Short mmCIF file of C-alpha atoms and ligand atoms in Angstrom, two decimals:
data_model
loop_
_atom_site.label_atom_id
_atom_site.label_comp_id
_atom_site.label_asym_id
_atom_site.label_seq_id
_atom_site.Cartn_x
_atom_site.Cartn_y
_atom_site.Cartn_z
CA MET A 47 -13.03 18.35 17.75
CA THR A 48 -11.35 16.10 16.51
CA ALA A 49 -12.26 15.58 12.59
CA VAL A 50 -13.05 12.45 11.51
CA PHE A 51 -12.65 10.83 7.76
CA ASP A 52 -14.53 7.64 7.72
CA GLY A 53 -13.68 4.88 4.98
CA HIS A 54 -16.98 3.51 4.13
CA ASN A 55 -20.85 4.25 4.99
CA ASP A 56 -23.73 2.93 2.83
CA SER A 57 -26.06 6.32 3.62
CA LEU A 58 -26.20 7.51 0.42
CA GLY A 59 -26.91 4.00 -0.93
CA ARG A 60 -29.66 3.82 1.49
CA LEU A 61 -31.44 7.53 0.35
CA GLN A 62 -31.47 5.66 -2.98
CA GLN A 63 -32.89 2.62 -2.37
CA GLY A 64 -35.34 4.21 0.13
CA GLY A 65 -36.46 7.21 -2.74
CA VAL A 66 -35.52 9.32 0.44
CA ASP A 67 -35.61 13.28 -0.05
CA PRO A 68 -31.98 14.42 -0.16
CA ALA A 69 -33.38 17.30 1.86
CA ARG A 70 -33.90 14.85 4.90
CA PHE A 71 -30.40 14.09 5.13
CA LEU A 72 -29.87 17.88 5.97
CA SER A 73 -32.50 18.10 8.70
CA GLY A 74 -32.07 14.60 10.20
CA LEU A 75 -32.98 11.19 9.64
CA PRO A 76 -33.27 9.61 13.04
CA ASP A 77 -33.79 6.17 12.06
CA ARG A 78 -30.94 5.80 10.12
CA HIS A 79 -26.68 6.21 11.75
CA VAL A 80 -25.82 9.29 9.63
CA ASP A 81 -27.12 12.64 8.62
CA LEU A 82 -25.81 16.04 8.74
CA PRO A 83 -27.01 16.95 12.20
CA ARG A 84 -25.25 14.19 13.76
CA ALA A 85 -22.06 14.31 11.76
CA ARG A 86 -21.43 17.40 12.93
CA ALA A 87 -22.34 16.63 16.45
CA GLY A 88 -19.74 13.78 16.21
CA GLY A 89 -16.81 15.36 14.04
CA LEU A 90 -17.51 13.68 10.54
CA ALA A 91 -15.77 15.51 7.92
CA GLY A 92 -15.75 13.47 5.22
CA GLY A 93 -15.75 10.31 3.86
CA LEU A 94 -16.27 7.57 1.25
CA PHE A 95 -20.08 7.59 0.79
CA ALA A 96 -20.64 4.06 -1.31
CA ILE A 97 -23.45 3.12 -3.51
CA ASN A 98 -23.78 -0.14 -3.83
CA ALA A 99 -26.72 -1.69 -6.13
CA PRO A 100 -29.31 -4.25 -4.13
CA SER A 101 -28.24 -8.26 -4.37
CA PRO A 102 -30.91 -10.27 -6.01
CA GLU A 103 -31.41 -12.89 -2.36
CA SER A 104 -29.37 -14.42 -1.24
CA GLU A 105 -28.97 -18.34 -0.10
CA PRO A 106 -30.32 -18.52 3.55
CA SER A 107 -27.65 -18.90 6.61
CA GLU A 108 -27.46 -21.88 8.05
CA THR A 109 -25.46 -20.93 11.53
CA GLU A 110 -27.89 -19.83 14.06
CA GLY A 111 -26.47 -16.23 15.21
CA VAL A 112 -23.31 -16.36 13.02
CA PHE A 113 -23.04 -13.88 10.47
CA GLU A 114 -22.91 -16.13 7.41
CA ARG A 115 -24.15 -15.62 3.78
CA ALA A 116 -23.53 -16.45 0.37
CA TYR A 117 -24.49 -14.35 -2.83
CA ALA A 118 -24.75 -16.40 -5.92
CA ALA A 119 -26.69 -14.18 -8.20
CA ARG A 120 -24.78 -11.63 -10.35
CA VAL A 121 -26.49 -7.77 -10.86
CA GLU A 122 -27.12 -6.60 -14.56
CA HIS A 123 -24.88 -3.83 -15.50
CA GLY A 124 -27.71 -1.87 -16.61
CA ASP A 125 -29.82 -2.03 -13.12
CA ALA A 126 -26.54 -1.43 -11.21
CA ALA A 127 -25.68 1.69 -13.55
CA ALA A 128 -29.67 2.74 -13.39
CA PHE A 129 -28.81 2.77 -9.23
CA ALA A 130 -25.77 4.19 -9.11
CA LEU A 131 -26.44 7.21 -11.18
CA GLY A 132 -29.56 7.76 -9.48
CA ALA A 133 -27.64 7.51 -6.19
CA VAL A 134 -24.37 10.41 -7.72
CA GLY A 135 -27.84 12.54 -8.70
CA ARG A 136 -29.00 12.23 -5.40
CA ALA A 137 -25.93 13.03 -4.37
CA HIS A 138 -25.33 16.57 -5.91
CA ALA A 139 -29.09 17.55 -5.57
CA LEU A 140 -28.32 16.85 -2.22
CA ALA A 141 -24.93 18.93 -2.16
CA ALA A 142 -26.81 21.83 -3.71
CA ALA A 143 -29.40 22.40 -1.51
CA SER A 144 -27.15 22.05 1.62
CA GLU A 145 -25.62 25.66 0.88
CA GLY A 146 -22.33 24.97 1.24
CA ALA A 147 -22.82 22.43 4.17
CA VAL A 148 -22.44 19.00 2.14
CA ARG A 149 -20.24 18.82 -0.89
CA VAL A 150 -19.19 16.18 -3.40
CA VAL A 151 -15.33 16.23 -3.37
CA THR A 152 -13.10 15.17 -6.04
CA GLU A 153 -9.47 16.56 -5.27
CA ILE A 154 -7.47 16.99 -1.89
CA ALA A 155 -8.02 20.62 -1.87
CA GLY A 156 -11.56 19.96 -1.74
CA LEU A 157 -11.08 18.27 0.95
CA ASP A 158 -8.82 20.23 2.77
CA ARG A 159 -11.31 23.62 2.13
CA ALA A 160 -14.19 20.95 3.36
CA ARG A 161 -12.57 20.10 6.54
CA GLU A 162 -11.62 23.94 7.68
CA GLU A 163 -15.11 25.39 6.49
CA GLY A 164 -16.58 22.83 8.85
CA ALA A 165 -18.31 21.09 6.13
CA LEU A 166 -18.87 17.24 5.02
CA ALA A 167 -16.79 15.95 2.46
CA MET A 168 -18.51 13.19 0.30
CA VAL A 169 -16.12 11.32 -1.82
CA LEU A 170 -18.55 8.87 -4.07
CA HIS A 171 -17.69 5.57 -3.97
CA LEU A 172 -19.24 2.80 -6.57
CA GLU A 173 -19.45 -0.63 -4.07
CA GLY A 174 -19.28 -3.21 -6.70
CA ALA A 175 -18.03 -2.72 -10.14
CA GLU A 176 -21.21 -3.20 -11.70
CA PRO A 177 -22.11 -0.08 -13.02
CA ILE A 178 -19.33 0.19 -15.13
CA ASP A 179 -19.86 -1.77 -18.59
CA PRO A 180 -16.86 -4.48 -19.02
CA GLY A 181 -15.50 -2.71 -21.61
CA LEU A 182 -14.62 0.09 -19.55
CA ALA A 183 -16.29 2.63 -22.12
CA THR A 184 -18.18 4.58 -19.44
CA LEU A 185 -15.44 4.67 -16.45
CA GLU A 186 -14.45 8.40 -17.84
CA ALA A 187 -18.46 8.95 -17.61
CA TRP A 188 -18.50 7.78 -13.70
CA HIS A 189 -15.44 9.78 -13.30
CA ALA A 190 -16.81 12.45 -14.70
CA ALA A 191 -19.52 12.68 -12.47
CA GLY A 192 -17.49 12.68 -9.28
CA VAL A 193 -16.73 9.16 -8.72
CA ARG A 194 -13.35 9.29 -7.06
CA SER A 195 -13.20 5.62 -5.38
CA LEU A 196 -13.99 1.97 -6.67
CA GLY A 197 -15.00 -1.44 -4.79
CA LEU A 198 -13.64 -3.77 -7.41
CA VAL A 199 -16.65 -5.97 -6.27
CA TRP A 200 -19.04 -6.50 -3.50
CA SER A 201 -19.80 -10.29 -1.82
CA ARG A 202 -21.12 -11.61 -5.31
CA PRO A 203 -19.48 -12.53 -8.67
CA SER A 204 -19.37 -9.72 -11.05
CA ALA A 205 -17.60 -9.31 -14.93
CA PHE A 206 -14.50 -8.03 -12.76
CA GLY A 207 -14.39 -10.71 -9.95
CA HIS A 208 -15.53 -12.75 -7.21
CA GLY A 209 -16.36 -11.54 -4.14
CA VAL A 210 -15.93 -13.44 -1.26
CA PRO A 211 -19.36 -14.93 0.73
CA PHE A 212 -19.73 -14.10 3.84
CA ARG A 213 -18.46 -17.15 6.20
CA PHE A 214 -17.57 -17.57 9.81
CA PRO A 215 -15.07 -19.02 11.30
CA ALA A 216 -13.18 -19.51 7.63
CA SER A 217 -10.30 -18.35 5.40
CA PRO A 218 -10.85 -15.45 3.13
CA ASP A 219 -9.52 -17.81 0.22
CA THR A 220 -12.82 -18.87 -1.50
CA GLY A 221 -11.81 -19.27 -4.93
CA PRO A 222 -10.55 -17.39 -8.21
CA GLY A 223 -9.70 -13.72 -8.23
CA LEU A 224 -10.40 -10.93 -10.66
CA THR A 225 -11.48 -11.11 -14.29
CA GLU A 226 -8.95 -9.74 -17.13
CA ALA A 227 -11.66 -7.03 -16.87
CA GLY A 228 -11.08 -6.63 -13.33
CA LEU A 229 -7.27 -6.44 -13.88
CA ALA A 230 -7.95 -3.90 -16.59
CA LEU A 231 -10.12 -1.76 -14.68
CA VAL A 232 -7.35 -1.53 -11.62
CA ARG A 233 -5.08 -0.14 -14.08
CA ALA A 234 -7.97 2.42 -15.95
CA CYS A 235 -8.48 3.61 -12.39
CA ALA A 236 -4.94 4.19 -11.36
CA ARG A 237 -4.55 6.28 -14.83
CA LEU A 238 -7.66 8.17 -14.05
CA GLY A 239 -6.72 8.90 -10.25
CA ILE A 240 -9.75 6.58 -8.90
CA ALA A 241 -8.84 4.93 -5.49
CA VAL A 242 -9.37 1.20 -5.59
CA ASP A 243 -10.83 -0.66 -2.88
CA VAL A 244 -9.91 -4.25 -1.97
CA SER A 245 -13.14 -4.91 0.95
CA HIS A 246 -15.44 -7.77 -0.29
CA LEU A 247 -12.51 -9.67 -2.33
CA ASN A 248 -11.20 -12.93 -1.68
CA ALA A 249 -8.05 -13.51 -1.02
CA ALA A 250 -6.86 -14.46 -4.52
CA GLY A 251 -8.56 -10.94 -5.62
CA PHE A 252 -6.83 -8.92 -3.43
CA ALA A 253 -3.44 -10.67 -4.36
CA ASP A 254 -4.04 -9.64 -7.83
CA VAL A 255 -4.37 -5.77 -7.00
CA ALA A 256 -1.51 -6.13 -4.52
CA GLY A 257 0.46 -7.73 -7.65
CA LEU A 258 -0.53 -5.04 -9.94
CA ALA A 259 0.91 -2.36 -7.45
CA GLU A 260 -0.97 0.08 -9.52
CA GLY A 261 -1.83 2.80 -6.69
CA PRO A 262 -1.82 2.46 -2.51
CA LEU A 263 -3.47 -0.99 -1.50
CA ILE A 264 -6.90 0.17 0.23
CA ALA A 265 -9.47 -1.82 2.50
CA SER A 266 -11.61 0.41 3.09
CA HIS A 267 -13.72 -0.98 5.71
CA CYS A 268 -12.34 -4.49 7.04
CA ALA A 269 -11.04 -5.72 10.27
CA CYS A 270 -8.42 -7.81 11.35
CA HIS A 271 -9.07 -12.11 10.84
CA ALA A 272 -6.31 -12.85 13.92
CA LEU A 273 -9.45 -11.38 15.64
CA CYS A 274 -12.32 -12.59 14.40
CA PRO A 275 -11.63 -15.00 11.44
CA ALA A 276 -14.58 -14.25 9.51
CA THR A 277 -13.85 -13.72 5.12
CA ARG A 278 -14.45 -10.23 5.00
CA ASN A 279 -11.50 -9.42 7.46
CA LEU A 280 -7.73 -9.22 6.78
CA THR A 281 -5.20 -11.72 7.70
CA ASP A 282 -1.76 -10.34 9.35
CA ASP A 283 -0.18 -11.35 5.91
CA GLN A 284 -2.72 -9.15 4.12
CA LEU A 285 -2.28 -6.32 6.78
CA ARG A 286 1.29 -6.59 5.84
CA ALA A 287 0.47 -5.97 2.12
CA VAL A 288 -1.51 -3.01 2.89
CA ALA A 289 1.46 -1.45 4.24
CA ALA A 290 3.87 -2.37 1.46
CA GLY A 291 1.20 -1.26 -0.63
CA GLU A 292 1.44 2.21 1.10
CA GLY A 293 -2.50 1.83 1.91
CA ILE A 294 -4.83 1.48 4.55
CA VAL A 295 -7.19 -0.53 6.32
CA GLY A 296 -10.23 1.38 7.28
CA ILE A 297 -11.68 -0.92 10.36
CA VAL A 298 -14.94 -1.37 10.09
CA TYR A 299 -17.74 -1.19 13.42
CA ALA A 300 -20.02 -4.01 12.17
CA ALA A 301 -20.38 -6.44 15.32
CA PRO A 302 -20.04 -9.82 12.90
CA PHE A 303 -16.94 -8.62 11.90
CA LEU A 304 -15.37 -7.72 15.03
CA ARG A 305 -16.56 -10.25 17.53
CA ALA A 306 -14.09 -13.52 18.31
CA ASP A 307 -17.88 -15.37 18.22
CA GLY A 308 -18.77 -14.18 14.98
CA ARG A 309 -22.28 -13.46 16.17
CA ASP A 310 -24.08 -10.52 14.56
CA ASP A 311 -24.74 -8.70 17.92
CA PRO A 312 -24.89 -5.34 18.89
CA ASP A 313 -23.74 -5.81 22.23
CA THR A 314 -20.54 -5.32 21.66
CA ASP A 315 -17.91 -3.50 23.52
CA VAL A 316 -16.13 -0.01 21.79
CA ALA A 317 -13.28 -1.89 23.01
CA THR A 318 -13.73 -4.55 20.68
CA VAL A 319 -13.15 -1.94 17.65
CA VAL A 320 -10.41 -0.60 19.84
CA ALA A 321 -8.23 -3.99 19.88
CA HIS A 322 -9.01 -4.32 16.17
CA VAL A 323 -7.30 -1.03 15.61
CA ARG A 324 -4.48 -1.73 17.98
CA HIS A 325 -3.63 -4.90 16.34
CA ALA A 326 -3.82 -3.65 12.63
CA VAL A 327 -1.27 -0.91 13.98
CA SER A 328 0.89 -3.57 15.64
CA VAL A 329 1.07 -5.76 12.30
CA ALA A 330 0.70 -2.46 9.64
CA GLY A 331 1.97 0.46 11.54
CA LEU A 332 0.28 3.44 12.56
CA ASP A 333 0.83 5.02 9.25
CA HIS A 334 -1.39 2.61 7.74
CA VAL A 335 -4.41 2.41 9.68
CA GLY A 336 -7.88 4.60 9.73
CA LEU A 337 -11.67 4.13 10.39
CA GLY A 338 -14.42 2.63 8.03
CA SER A 339 -17.31 2.08 9.88
CA ASP A 340 -20.07 0.58 8.04
CA PHE A 341 -22.63 2.93 9.19
CA ASP A 342 -26.37 2.45 7.26
CA GLY A 343 -25.11 -0.93 6.46
CA ALA A 344 -24.43 -3.21 9.11
CA THR A 345 -25.15 -3.84 12.95
CA MET A 346 -23.30 -1.57 14.87
CA PRO A 347 -22.03 -1.96 18.52
CA ARG A 348 -24.79 -0.15 20.89
CA GLU A 349 -21.81 2.61 21.97
CA LEU A 350 -21.18 3.16 18.48
CA ALA A 351 -25.10 3.40 17.55
CA ASP A 352 -24.73 6.49 15.06
CA VAL A 353 -22.00 8.70 13.58
CA ALA A 354 -22.68 11.02 16.46
CA CYS A 355 -21.31 8.71 19.10
CA LEU A 356 -17.31 9.23 16.85
CA PRO A 357 -16.32 11.11 19.72
CA ARG A 358 -16.69 8.14 22.37
CA LEU A 359 -14.55 5.96 19.70
CA LEU A 360 -11.51 8.65 19.95
CA GLU A 361 -11.94 8.59 23.25
CA ALA A 362 -11.28 4.92 23.96
CA LEU A 363 -8.52 4.94 21.39
CA ARG A 364 -6.72 7.64 23.72
CA ASN A 365 -7.94 5.72 26.71
CA ASP A 366 -5.93 2.81 25.53
CA GLY A 367 -2.43 4.44 25.17
CA PHE A 368 -2.73 6.16 21.45
CA THR A 369 -1.62 9.96 21.80
CA GLU A 370 -3.25 12.96 20.48
CA ALA A 371 -1.53 12.59 17.37
CA ASP A 372 -1.60 8.79 16.43
CA VAL A 373 -5.76 9.92 16.74
CA ARG A 374 -5.39 12.15 14.26
CA ALA A 375 -3.24 10.21 11.97
CA ILE A 376 -6.18 7.09 12.42
CA ALA A 377 -9.10 9.78 12.49
CA TRP A 378 -8.12 11.80 9.24
CA ASP A 379 -4.37 12.01 8.11
CA ASN A 380 -3.85 8.70 7.18
CA TRP A 381 -6.96 8.72 4.73
CA ARG A 382 -6.18 11.81 3.72
CA ARG A 383 -2.48 10.90 2.47
CA VAL A 384 -3.64 8.14 1.18
CA LEU A 385 -6.39 9.44 -1.48
CA ALA A 386 -4.03 12.11 -2.30
CA ALA A 387 -1.96 9.51 -3.79
CA ALA A 388 -4.91 7.58 -5.37
CA TRP A 389 -5.82 10.58 -7.12
CA ARG A 390 -2.81 11.79 -8.48
CA ARG A 391 -3.35 11.07 -12.07
CA GLY A 392 -1.40 8.48 -14.35
CA ALA A 393 -0.16 6.49 -11.14
ZN1 ZN B 257 -19.17 -3.34 2.36
#
């Protein structure tokens, strides 16, 4: 079975939010997209497991059927830190209870070993940097706790920058980019060997990170603006910047970021995901495209209803003309290469 590295899921954050006993992830959580039995069935061998402190209420959507939402309220640092600490603890508890079947991975050798031994490698990812204090005094502690990937913002303002509101159709150029604290955070992550993710940034924030060139340019769960003009997606210029920045875009399976009509509709063909992979490959090159599902965080196409459906997506890629080597690159090798570069300390 082809091993898959998934650039983004919200499964861990949802365990924390729901107060779910980690043991249930091991035995099965049928109402969620990801659990251990179905990860095995689908070939999921590793991924960035996101921790996103819940946002206060959003401003209501105005457009029927199309996914639009703007979050004006900030999440307090203390609340975010408490949530993220709980989730990190839950990940370690889950790994300890799994007898080696699930591992919190902090280095490439561990990722390789997990794949060889048929284990599931969890890379801890903070989605939105609010758990870190703006002075960055706690960043080393998060690193020591196992965090190896960081989304600078979620789609809301923070001390570090301005997340992009969910709009369709619209440009991702929605306002100012990173703050001084945000720029310092990117530099500090490069020094420590923490991967930096530009998903949920607006165009100015993306350009700020690209301009610093402090490590590989990673967009963990986005799709192509040329095919679906949602603010969360990457323009062709941004896809070229990802390639120039020796990075990766993980193509998201979230229906409203895939569909040309922007509708949040599970009646979305798996071929739509393939079309975004194909477009990203044609613009950024095969070496710079991977997968980034958004399982447990978004509406999935019915054919990709959960993690056990991953072989169906890989088969659709083969049927579209991708070779076996291409599929391996997209499913695993590209993510491995980019994380190895990001985790090299002192970049
Ligand atoms: Zn996200």
